[in-house]
């Protein structure tokens, strides 16, 4: 399966303008989290995980379903740093450092 060709593996991304620049946020945070974890596991073998994304820019394109999903899945208090991973009967949160920083701050 080629993740760059298979539509079902495509991640939905919303691009919006805030504080003077364009920001991108995933609408598929759980899958993105899993892909980041997988990348960390295979990094030492030299593998690079590539993904395909479908970007919807707001306000240029207002697709009601995408907007509704984006708003319902976004916690604006923690801009992309917390991913909630659900398990049957269990909910936990995992904080991720900003891109380019390791968990120990280096």
Backbone as XML, in Angstrom:
<?xml version="1.0"?>
<chain id="A" units="angstrom">
  <residue number="1" name="UNK">
    <atom name="N" x="0.850" y="-1.179" z="0.000"/>
    <atom name="CA" x="0.000" y="0.000" z="0.000"/>
    <atom name="C" x="0.895" y="1.241" z="0.000"/>
  </residue>
  <residue number="2" name="UNK">
    <atom name="N" x="0.675" y="2.119" z="-0.944"/>
    <atom name="CA" x="1.447" y="3.354" z="-1.052"/>
    <atom name="C" x="0.655" y="4.500" z="-0.408"/>
  </residue>
  <residue number="3" name="UNK">
    <atom name="N" x="1.130" y="5.025" z="0.752"/>
    <atom name="CA" x="0.382" y="6.074" z="1.442"/>
    <atom name="C" x="0.278" y="7.379" z="0.653"/>
  </residue>
  <residue number="4" name="UNK">
    <atom name="N" x="1.115" y="7.548" z="-0.367"/>
    <atom name="CA" x="1.024" y="8.760" z="-1.174"/>
    <atom name="C" x="0.004" y="8.634" z="-2.297"/>
  </residue>
  <residue number="5" name="UNK">
    <atom name="N" x="-0.495" y="7.415" z="-2.536"/>
    <atom name="CA" x="-1.470" y="7.205" z="-3.608"/>
    <atom name="C" x="-2.852" y="6.799" z="-3.116"/>
  </residue>
  <residue number="6" name="UNK">
    <atom name="N" x="-2.924" y="6.146" z="-1.958"/>
    <atom name="CA" x="-4.198" y="5.644" z="-1.447"/>
    <atom name="C" x="-4.996" y="6.758" z="-0.773"/>
  </residue>
  <residue number="7" name="UNK">
    <atom name="N" x="-6.189" y="7.006" z="-1.288"/>
    <atom name="CA" x="-7.034" y="8.091" z="-0.777"/>
    <atom name="C" x="-7.386" y="7.903" z="0.701"/>
  </residue>
  <residue number="8" name="UNK">
    <atom name="N" x="-7.616" y="6.662" z="1.131"/>
    <atom name="CA" x="-8.055" y="6.433" z="2.506"/>
    <atom name="C" x="-6.954" y="6.747" z="3.534"/>
  </residue>
  <residue number="9" name="UNK">
    <atom name="N" x="-5.713" y="6.876" z="3.094"/>
    <atom name="CA" x="-4.614" y="7.220" z="3.999"/>
    <atom name="C" x="-4.310" y="8.718" z="4.019"/>
  </residue>
  <residue number="10" name="UNK">
    <atom name="N" x="-5.010" y="9.482" z="3.202"/>
    <atom name="CA" x="-4.802" y="10.929" z="3.112"/>
    <atom name="C" x="-5.278" y="11.613" z="4.397"/>
  </residue>
  <residue number="11" name="UNK">
    <atom name="N" x="-4.463" y="12.504" z="4.935"/>
    <atom name="CA" x="-4.846" y="13.256" z="6.126"/>
    <atom name="C" x="-5.507" y="14.569" z="5.719"/>
  </residue>
  <residue number="12" name="UNK">
    <atom name="N" x="-6.530" y="14.940" z="6.455"/>
    <atom name="CA" x="-7.251" y="16.189" z="6.201"/>
    <atom name="C" x="-6.607" y="17.294" z="7.042"/>
  </residue>
  <residue number="13" name="UNK">
    <atom name="N" x="-6.196" y="18.387" z="6.373"/>
    <atom name="CA" x="-5.522" y="19.501" z="7.043"/>
    <atom name="C" x="-6.299" y="20.783" z="6.766"/>
  </residue>
  <residue number="14" name="UNK">
    <atom name="N" x="-6.424" y="21.604" z="7.795"/>
    <atom name="CA" x="-7.084" y="22.895" z="7.662"/>
    <atom name="C" x="-6.010" y="23.969" z="7.785"/>
  </residue>
  <residue number="15" name="UNK">
    <atom name="N" x="-6.004" y="24.887" z="6.828"/>
    <atom name="CA" x="-5.068" y="26.010" z="6.859"/>
    <atom name="C" x="-5.866" y="27.275" z="7.146"/>
  </residue>
  <residue number="16" name="UNK">
    <atom name="N" x="-5.420" y="28.043" z="8.132"/>
    <atom name="CA" x="-6.136" y="29.255" z="8.508"/>
    <atom name="C" x="-5.131" y="30.347" z="8.856"/>
  </residue>
  <residue number="17" name="UNK">
    <atom name="N" x="-5.587" y="31.592" z="8.766"/>
    <atom name="CA" x="-4.726" y="32.752" z="9.012"/>
    <atom name="C" x="-4.925" y="33.210" z="10.444"/>
  </residue>
  <residue number="18" name="UNK">
    <atom name="N" x="-3.813" y="33.295" z="11.194"/>
    <atom name="CA" x="-3.892" y="33.740" z="12.580"/>
    <atom name="C" x="-2.583" y="34.418" z="12.961"/>
  </residue>
  <residue number="19" name="UNK">
    <atom name="N" x="-2.683" y="35.515" z="13.669"/>
    <atom name="CA" x="-1.509" y="36.244" z="14.169"/>
    <atom name="C" x="-0.508" y="36.574" z="13.062"/>
  </residue>
  <residue number="20" name="UNK">
    <atom name="N" x="-1.012" y="36.940" z="11.874"/>
    <atom name="CA" x="-0.153" y="37.409" z="10.796"/>
    <atom name="C" x="0.471" y="36.335" z="9.926"/>
  </residue>
  <residue number="21" name="UNK">
    <atom name="N" x="0.123" y="35.067" z="10.142"/>
    <atom name="CA" x="0.689" y="34.012" z="9.294"/>
    <atom name="C" x="-0.307" y="32.869" z="9.130"/>
  </residue>
  <residue number="22" name="UNK">
    <atom name="N" x="-0.062" y="32.051" z="8.099"/>
    <atom name="CA" x="-0.910" y="30.893" z="7.838"/>
    <atom name="C" x="-0.467" y="29.736" z="8.716"/>
  </residue>
  <residue number="23" name="UNK">
    <atom name="N" x="-1.423" y="29.095" z="9.367"/>
    <atom name="CA" x="-1.181" y="27.942" z="10.235"/>
    <atom name="C" x="-1.864" y="26.726" z="9.616"/>
  </residue>
  <residue number="24" name="UNK">
    <atom name="N" x="-1.303" y="25.557" z="9.859"/>
    <atom name="CA" x="-1.904" y="24.309" z="9.393"/>
    <atom name="C" x="-2.169" y="23.423" z="10.591"/>
  </residue>
  <residue number="25" name="UNK">
    <atom name="N" x="-3.367" y="22.828" z="10.623"/>
    <atom name="CA" x="-3.735" y="21.910" z="11.709"/>
    <atom name="C" x="-4.374" y="20.678" z="11.098"/>
  </residue>
  <residue number="26" name="UNK">
    <atom name="N" x="-4.027" y="19.547" z="11.647"/>
    <atom name="CA" x="-4.594" y="18.285" z="11.174"/>
    <atom name="C" x="-6.007" y="18.104" z="11.711"/>
  </residue>
  <residue number="27" name="UNK">
    <atom name="N" x="-6.866" y="17.567" z="10.883"/>
    <atom name="CA" x="-8.214" y="17.193" z="11.299"/>
    <atom name="C" x="-8.248" y="15.707" z="11.662"/>
  </residue>
  <residue number="28" name="UNK">
    <atom name="N" x="-7.120" y="15.038" z="11.526"/>
    <atom name="CA" x="-7.003" y="13.601" z="11.801"/>
    <atom name="C" x="-5.887" y="13.378" z="12.819"/>
  </residue>
  <residue number="29" name="UNK">
    <atom name="N" x="-6.050" y="13.959" z="14.008"/>
    <atom name="CA" x="-4.973" y="13.961" z="14.988"/>
    <atom name="C" x="-4.558" y="12.581" z="15.465"/>
  </residue>
  <residue number="30" name="UNK">
    <atom name="N" x="-5.484" y="11.658" z="15.612"/>
    <atom name="CA" x="-5.109" y="10.327" z="16.080"/>
    <atom name="C" x="-4.235" y="9.616" z="15.058"/>
  </residue>
  <residue number="31" name="UNK">
    <atom name="N" x="-4.609" y="9.704" z="13.793"/>
    <atom name="CA" x="-3.781" y="9.073" z="12.752"/>
    <atom name="C" x="-2.431" y="9.771" z="12.642"/>
  </residue>
  <residue number="32" name="UNK">
    <atom name="N" x="-2.419" y="11.089" z="12.744"/>
    <atom name="CA" x="-1.165" y="11.829" z="12.709"/>
    <atom name="C" x="-0.272" y="11.413" z="13.881"/>
  </residue>
  <residue number="33" name="UNK">
    <atom name="N" x="-0.853" y="11.285" z="15.050"/>
    <atom name="CA" x="-0.112" y="10.837" z="16.234"/>
    <atom name="C" x="0.503" y="9.453" z="15.991"/>
  </residue>
  <residue number="34" name="UNK">
    <atom name="N" x="-0.277" y="8.532" z="15.455"/>
    <atom name="CA" x="0.223" y="7.183" z="15.166"/>
    <atom name="C" x="1.360" y="7.222" z="14.147"/>
  </residue>
  <residue number="35" name="UNK">
    <atom name="N" x="1.223" y="8.054" z="13.134"/>
    <atom name="CA" x="2.281" y="8.170" z="12.128"/>
    <atom name="C" x="3.564" y="8.755" z="12.729"/>
  </residue>
  <residue number="36" name="UNK">
    <atom name="N" x="3.431" y="9.727" z="13.629"/>
    <atom name="CA" x="4.607" y="10.293" z="14.290"/>
    <atom name="C" x="5.287" y="9.246" z="15.168"/>
  </residue>
  <residue number="37" name="UNK">
    <atom name="N" x="4.485" y="8.460" z="15.883"/>
    <atom name="CA" x="5.043" y="7.391" z="16.712"/>
    <atom name="C" x="5.769" y="6.363" z="15.847"/>
  </residue>
  <residue number="38" name="UNK">
    <atom name="N" x="5.159" y="5.994" z="14.725"/>
    <atom name="CA" x="5.780" y="5.035" z="13.815"/>
    <atom name="C" x="7.102" y="5.597" z="13.282"/>
  </residue>
  <residue number="39" name="UNK">
    <atom name="N" x="7.118" y="6.880" z="12.917"/>
    <atom name="CA" x="8.346" y="7.505" z="12.421"/>
    <atom name="C" x="9.451" y="7.413" z="13.463"/>
  </residue>
  <residue number="40" name="UNK">
    <atom name="N" x="9.114" y="7.661" z="14.734"/>
    <atom name="CA" x="10.118" y="7.575" z="15.797"/>
    <atom name="C" x="10.680" y="6.157" z="15.899"/>
  </residue>
  <residue number="41" name="UNK">
    <atom name="N" x="9.830" y="5.150" z="15.726"/>
    <atom name="CA" x="10.269" y="3.753" z="15.845"/>
    <atom name="C" x="11.165" y="3.307" z="14.699"/>
  </residue>
  <residue number="42" name="UNK">
    <atom name="N" x="10.958" y="3.846" z="13.503"/>
    <atom name="CA" x="11.742" y="3.399" z="12.343"/>
    <atom name="C" x="12.869" y="4.360" z="11.973"/>
  </residue>
  <residue number="43" name="UNK">
    <atom name="N" x="12.996" y="5.460" z="12.689"/>
    <atom name="CA" x="14.010" y="6.475" z="12.370"/>
    <atom name="C" x="15.415" y="5.884" z="12.342"/>
  </residue>
  <residue number="44" name="UNK">
    <atom name="N" x="15.750" y="5.029" z="13.297"/>
    <atom name="CA" x="17.109" y="4.486" z="13.376"/>
    <atom name="C" x="17.455" y="3.595" z="12.185"/>
  </residue>
  <residue number="45" name="UNK">
    <atom name="N" x="16.439" y="3.046" z="11.518"/>
    <atom name="CA" x="16.694" y="2.199" z="10.349"/>
    <atom name="C" x="16.817" y="3.023" z="9.066"/>
  </residue>
  <residue number="46" name="UNK">
    <atom name="N" x="16.627" y="4.341" z="9.161"/>
    <atom name="CA" x="16.753" y="5.205" z="7.998"/>
    <atom name="C" x="15.457" y="5.426" z="7.238"/>
  </residue>
  <residue number="47" name="UNK">
    <atom name="N" x="14.364" y="4.828" z="7.698"/>
    <atom name="CA" x="13.074" y="5.033" z="7.033"/>
    <atom name="C" x="12.565" y="6.440" z="7.292"/>
  </residue>
  <residue number="48" name="UNK">
    <atom name="N" x="11.880" y="6.990" z="6.304"/>
    <atom name="CA" x="11.195" y="8.266" z="6.449"/>
    <atom name="C" x="9.737" y="8.026" z="6.097"/>
  </residue>
  <residue number="49" name="UNK">
    <atom name="N" x="8.841" y="8.414" z="6.984"/>
    <atom name="CA" x="7.411" y="8.228" z="6.760"/>
    <atom name="C" x="6.883" y="9.422" z="5.984"/>
  </residue>
  <residue number="50" name="UNK">
    <atom name="N" x="6.303" y="9.159" z="4.816"/>
    <atom name="CA" x="5.701" y="10.214" z="3.993"/>
    <atom name="C" x="4.190" y="10.073" z="4.065"/>
  </residue>
  <residue number="51" name="UNK">
    <atom name="N" x="3.505" y="11.198" z="4.053"/>
    <atom name="CA" x="2.047" y="11.183" z="4.070"/>
    <atom name="C" x="1.517" y="12.135" z="3.004"/>
  </residue>
  <residue number="52" name="UNK">
    <atom name="N" x="0.299" y="11.888" z="2.596"/>
    <atom name="CA" x="-0.389" y="12.771" z="1.655"/>
    <atom name="C" x="-1.452" y="13.527" z="2.446"/>
  </residue>
  <residue number="53" name="UNK">
    <atom name="N" x="-1.570" y="14.820" z="2.189"/>
    <atom name="CA" x="-2.566" y="15.611" z="2.894"/>
    <atom name="C" x="-3.476" y="16.329" z="1.899"/>
  </residue>
  <residue number="54" name="UNK">
    <atom name="N" x="-4.701" y="16.531" z="2.324"/>
    <atom name="CA" x="-5.645" y="17.357" z="1.577"/>
    <atom name="C" x="-5.833" y="18.621" z="2.407"/>
  </residue>
  <residue number="55" name="UNK">
    <atom name="N" x="-5.411" y="19.759" z="1.860"/>
    <atom name="CA" x="-5.449" y="21.026" z="2.589"/>
    <atom name="C" x="-6.690" y="21.813" z="2.174"/>
  </residue>
  <residue number="56" name="UNK">
    <atom name="N" x="-7.458" y="22.244" z="3.178"/>
    <atom name="CA" x="-8.599" y="23.131" z="2.949"/>
    <atom name="C" x="-8.256" y="24.452" z="3.615"/>
  </residue>
  <residue number="57" name="UNK">
    <atom name="N" x="-8.251" y="25.528" z="2.850"/>
    <atom name="CA" x="-7.898" y="26.842" z="3.379"/>
    <atom name="C" x="-9.169" y="27.609" z="3.736"/>
  </residue>
  <residue number="58" name="UNK">
    <atom name="N" x="-9.176" y="28.148" z="4.943"/>
    <atom name="CA" x="-10.272" y="28.996" z="5.390"/>
    <atom name="C" x="-9.770" y="30.425" z="5.428"/>
  </residue>
  <residue number="59" name="UNK">
    <atom name="N" x="-10.534" y="31.411" z="5.085"/>
    <atom name="CA" x="-11.933" y="31.339" z="4.723"/>
    <atom name="C" x="-12.181" y="31.178" z="3.228"/>
  </residue>
  <residue number="60" name="UNK">
    <atom name="N" x="-11.127" y="30.970" z="2.431"/>
    <atom name="CA" x="-11.307" y="30.890" z="0.984"/>
    <atom name="C" x="-12.298" y="29.799" z="0.584"/>
  </residue>
  <residue number="61" name="UNK">
    <atom name="N" x="-12.238" y="28.664" z="1.220"/>
    <atom name="CA" x="-13.146" y="27.559" z="0.904"/>
    <atom name="C" x="-13.830" y="27.152" z="2.193"/>
  </residue>
  <residue number="62" name="UNK">
    <atom name="N" x="-15.119" y="27.355" z="2.275"/>
    <atom name="CA" x="-15.859" y="26.990" z="3.474"/>
    <atom name="C" x="-16.697" y="25.742" z="3.196"/>
  </residue>
  <residue number="63" name="UNK">
    <atom name="N" x="-16.101" y="24.606" z="3.429"/>
    <atom name="CA" x="-16.833" y="23.357" z="3.304"/>
    <atom name="C" x="-17.407" y="23.053" z="4.679"/>
  </residue>
  <residue number="64" name="UNK">
    <atom name="N" x="-18.721" y="23.060" z="4.797"/>
    <atom name="CA" x="-19.378" y="22.958" z="6.092"/>
    <atom name="C" x="-18.950" y="21.719" z="6.886"/>
  </residue>
  <residue number="65" name="UNK">
    <atom name="N" x="-18.845" y="20.572" z="6.248"/>
    <atom name="CA" x="-18.471" y="19.358" z="6.959"/>
    <atom name="C" x="-17.055" y="19.450" z="7.515"/>
  </residue>
  <residue number="66" name="UNK">
    <atom name="N" x="-16.125" y="19.924" z="6.706"/>
    <atom name="CA" x="-14.733" y="20.047" z="7.144"/>
    <atom name="C" x="-14.644" y="21.057" z="8.285"/>
  </residue>
  <residue number="67" name="UNK">
    <atom name="N" x="-15.332" y="22.175" z="8.158"/>
    <atom name="CA" x="-15.312" y="23.193" z="9.198"/>
    <atom name="C" x="-15.888" y="22.635" z="10.500"/>
  </residue>
  <residue number="68" name="UNK">
    <atom name="N" x="-17.007" y="21.935" z="10.412"/>
    <atom name="CA" x="-17.636" y="21.356" z="11.598"/>
    <atom name="C" x="-16.687" y="20.360" z="12.279"/>
  </residue>
  <residue number="69" name="UNK">
    <atom name="N" x="-16.033" y="19.505" z="11.485"/>
    <atom name="CA" x="-15.091" y="18.536" z="12.043"/>
    <atom name="C" x="-13.897" y="19.244" z="12.681"/>
  </residue>
  <residue number="70" name="UNK">
    <atom name="N" x="-13.388" y="20.275" z="12.024"/>
    <atom name="CA" x="-12.245" y="21.025" z="12.543"/>
    <atom name="C" x="-12.575" y="21.645" z="13.896"/>
  </residue>
  <residue number="71" name="UNK">
    <atom name="N" x="-13.712" y="22.321" z="13.987"/>
    <atom name="CA" x="-14.087" y="22.991" z="15.231"/>
    <atom name="C" x="-14.336" y="21.974" z="16.341"/>
  </residue>
  <residue number="72" name="UNK">
    <atom name="N" x="-14.995" y="20.865" z="16.013"/>
    <atom name="CA" x="-15.297" y="19.870" z="17.044"/>
    <atom name="C" x="-14.057" y="19.137" z="17.538"/>
  </residue>
  <residue number="73" name="UNK">
    <atom name="N" x="-13.002" y="19.086" z="16.729"/>
    <atom name="CA" x="-11.792" y="18.346" z="17.089"/>
    <atom name="C" x="-10.663" y="19.226" z="17.594"/>
  </residue>
  <residue number="74" name="UNK">
    <atom name="N" x="-10.861" y="20.520" z="17.656"/>
    <atom name="CA" x="-9.772" y="21.432" z="17.989"/>
    <atom name="C" x="-9.933" y="21.978" z="19.397"/>
  </residue>
  <residue number="75" name="UNK">
    <atom name="N" x="-8.873" y="21.861" z="20.164"/>
    <atom name="CA" x="-8.807" y="22.492" z="21.480"/>
    <atom name="C" x="-7.873" y="23.685" z="21.326"/>
  </residue>
  <residue number="76" name="UNK">
    <atom name="N" x="-8.420" y="24.856" z="21.212"/>
    <atom name="CA" x="-7.631" y="26.046" z="20.927"/>
    <atom name="C" x="-6.768" y="26.473" z="22.116"/>
  </residue>
  <residue number="77" name="UNK">
    <atom name="N" x="-6.965" y="25.843" z="23.283"/>
    <atom name="CA" x="-6.135" y="26.156" z="24.452"/>
    <atom name="C" x="-4.761" y="25.500" z="24.359"/>
  </residue>
  <residue number="78" name="UNK">
    <atom name="N" x="-4.644" y="24.408" z="23.609"/>
    <atom name="CA" x="-3.352" y="23.712" z="23.464"/>
    <atom name="C" x="-3.095" y="23.506" z="21.979"/>
  </residue>
  <residue number="79" name="UNK">
    <atom name="N" x="-2.601" y="24.525" z="21.288"/>
    <atom name="CA" x="-2.509" y="24.494" z="19.821"/>
    <atom name="C" x="-1.653" y="23.346" z="19.275"/>
  </residue>
  <residue number="80" name="UNK">
    <atom name="N" x="-2.275" y="22.182" z="19.131"/>
    <atom name="CA" x="-1.616" y="21.050" z="18.492"/>
    <atom name="C" x="-0.646" y="20.287" z="19.368"/>
  </residue>
  <residue number="81" name="UNK">
    <atom name="N" x="-0.581" y="20.571" z="20.657"/>
    <atom name="CA" x="0.399" y="19.911" z="21.516"/>
    <atom name="C" x="-0.184" y="18.756" z="22.319"/>
  </residue>
  <residue number="82" name="UNK">
    <atom name="N" x="-1.495" y="18.598" z="22.348"/>
    <atom name="CA" x="-2.114" y="17.524" z="23.115"/>
    <atom name="C" x="-2.946" y="16.665" z="22.174"/>
  </residue>
  <residue number="83" name="UNK">
    <atom name="N" x="-2.738" y="15.358" z="22.268"/>
    <atom name="CA" x="-3.527" y="14.405" z="21.489"/>
    <atom name="C" x="-4.242" y="13.505" z="22.470"/>
  </residue>
  <residue number="84" name="UNK">
    <atom name="N" x="-5.556" y="13.397" z="22.348"/>
    <atom name="CA" x="-6.307" y="12.481" z="23.192"/>
    <atom name="C" x="-6.386" y="11.141" z="22.470"/>
  </residue>
  <residue number="85" name="UNK">
    <atom name="N" x="-5.921" y="10.101" z="23.137"/>
    <atom name="CA" x="-5.954" y="8.758" z="22.582"/>
    <atom name="C" x="-7.010" y="7.987" z="23.352"/>
  </residue>
  <residue number="86" name="UNK">
    <atom name="N" x="-8.034" y="7.499" z="22.640"/>
    <atom name="CA" x="-9.131" y="6.788" z="23.295"/>
    <atom name="C" x="-8.899" y="5.291" z="23.234"/>
  </residue>
  <residue number="87" name="UNK">
    <atom name="N" x="-9.185" y="4.653" z="24.333"/>
    <atom name="CA" x="-9.189" y="3.202" z="24.425"/>
    <atom name="C" x="-10.538" y="2.829" z="25.030"/>
  </residue>
  <residue number="88" name="UNK">
    <atom name="N" x="-11.055" y="1.637" z="24.758"/>
    <atom name="CA" x="-12.339" y="1.260" z="25.364"/>
    <atom name="C" x="-12.284" y="1.409" z="26.887"/>
  </residue>
  <residue number="89" name="UNK">
    <atom name="N" x="-13.124" y="2.283" z="27.416"/>
    <atom name="CA" x="-13.200" y="2.487" z="28.851"/>
    <atom name="C" x="-12.075" y="3.319" z="29.440"/>
  </residue>
  <residue number="90" name="UNK">
    <atom name="N" x="-11.210" y="3.881" z="28.614"/>
    <atom name="CA" x="-10.066" y="4.631" z="29.115"/>
    <atom name="C" x="-9.799" y="5.809" z="28.193"/>
  </residue>
  <residue number="91" name="UNK">
    <atom name="N" x="-9.574" y="6.967" z="28.780"/>
    <atom name="CA" x="-9.175" y="8.140" z="28.002"/>
    <atom name="C" x="-7.916" y="8.687" z="28.641"/>
  </residue>
  <residue number="92" name="UNK">
    <atom name="N" x="-6.911" y="8.974" z="27.839"/>
    <atom name="CA" x="-5.695" y="9.583" z="28.373"/>
    <atom name="C" x="-5.248" y="10.676" z="27.425"/>
  </residue>
  <residue number="93" name="UNK">
    <atom name="N" x="-4.453" y="11.564" z="27.936"/>
    <atom name="CA" x="-3.905" y="12.637" z="27.115"/>
    <atom name="C" x="-2.405" y="12.469" z="27.056"/>
  </residue>
  <residue number="94" name="UNK">
    <atom name="N" x="-1.844" y="12.809" z="25.932"/>
    <atom name="CA" x="-0.393" y="12.773" z="25.794"/>
    <atom name="C" x="0.038" y="14.083" z="25.176"/>
  </residue>
  <residue number="95" name="UNK">
    <atom name="N" x="0.894" y="14.776" z="25.871"/>
    <atom name="CA" x="1.409" y="16.035" z="25.352"/>
    <atom name="C" x="2.623" y="15.754" z="24.503"/>
  </residue>
  <residue number="96" name="UNK">
    <atom name="N" x="2.740" y="16.458" z="23.391"/>
    <atom name="CA" x="3.902" y="16.348" z="22.512"/>
    <atom name="C" x="4.605" y="17.688" z="22.518"/>
  </residue>
  <residue number="97" name="UNK">
    <atom name="N" x="5.925" y="17.675" z="22.498"/>
    <atom name="CA" x="6.645" y="18.944" z="22.404"/>
    <atom name="C" x="6.424" y="19.561" z="21.029"/>
  </residue>
  <residue number="98" name="UNK">
    <atom name="N" x="6.618" y="20.875" z="20.903"/>
    <atom name="CA" x="6.506" y="21.503" z="19.581"/>
    <atom name="C" x="7.468" y="20.854" z="18.600"/>
  </residue>
  <residue number="99" name="UNK">
    <atom name="N" x="7.134" y="20.887" z="17.319"/>
    <atom name="CA" x="7.989" y="20.297" z="16.295"/>
    <atom name="C" x="9.400" y="20.842" z="16.414"/>
  </residue>
  <residue number="100" name="UNK">
    <atom name="N" x="10.391" y="19.962" z="16.273"/>
    <atom name="CA" x="11.772" y="20.369" z="16.337"/>
    <atom name="C" x="12.365" y="20.298" z="17.729"/>
  </residue>
  <residue number="101" name="UNK">
    <atom name="N" x="11.557" y="19.990" z="18.745"/>
    <atom name="CA" x="12.069" y="19.846" z="20.104"/>
    <atom name="C" x="11.825" y="18.433" z="20.579"/>
  </residue>
  <residue number="102" name="UNK">
    <atom name="N" x="12.750" y="17.909" z="21.370"/>
    <atom name="CA" x="12.554" y="16.593" z="21.946"/>
    <atom name="C" x="11.774" y="16.737" z="23.241"/>
  </residue>
  <residue number="103" name="UNK">
    <atom name="N" x="11.351" y="15.628" z="23.798"/>
    <atom name="CA" x="10.566" y="15.637" z="25.014"/>
    <atom name="C" x="11.342" y="16.239" z="26.191"/>
  </residue>
  <residue number="104" name="UNK">
    <atom name="N" x="12.680" y="16.163" z="26.170"/>
    <atom name="CA" x="13.461" y="16.728" z="27.271"/>
    <atom name="C" x="13.856" y="18.185" z="27.012"/>
  </residue>
  <residue number="105" name="UNK">
    <atom name="N" x="13.304" y="18.812" z="25.970"/>
    <atom name="CA" x="13.517" y="20.232" z="25.694"/>
    <atom name="C" x="14.717" y="20.562" z="24.856"/>
  </residue>
  <residue number="106" name="UNK">
    <atom name="N" x="15.434" y="19.545" z="24.353"/>
    <atom name="CA" x="16.633" y="19.806" z="23.544"/>
    <atom name="C" x="16.339" y="19.627" z="22.086"/>
  </residue>
</chain>
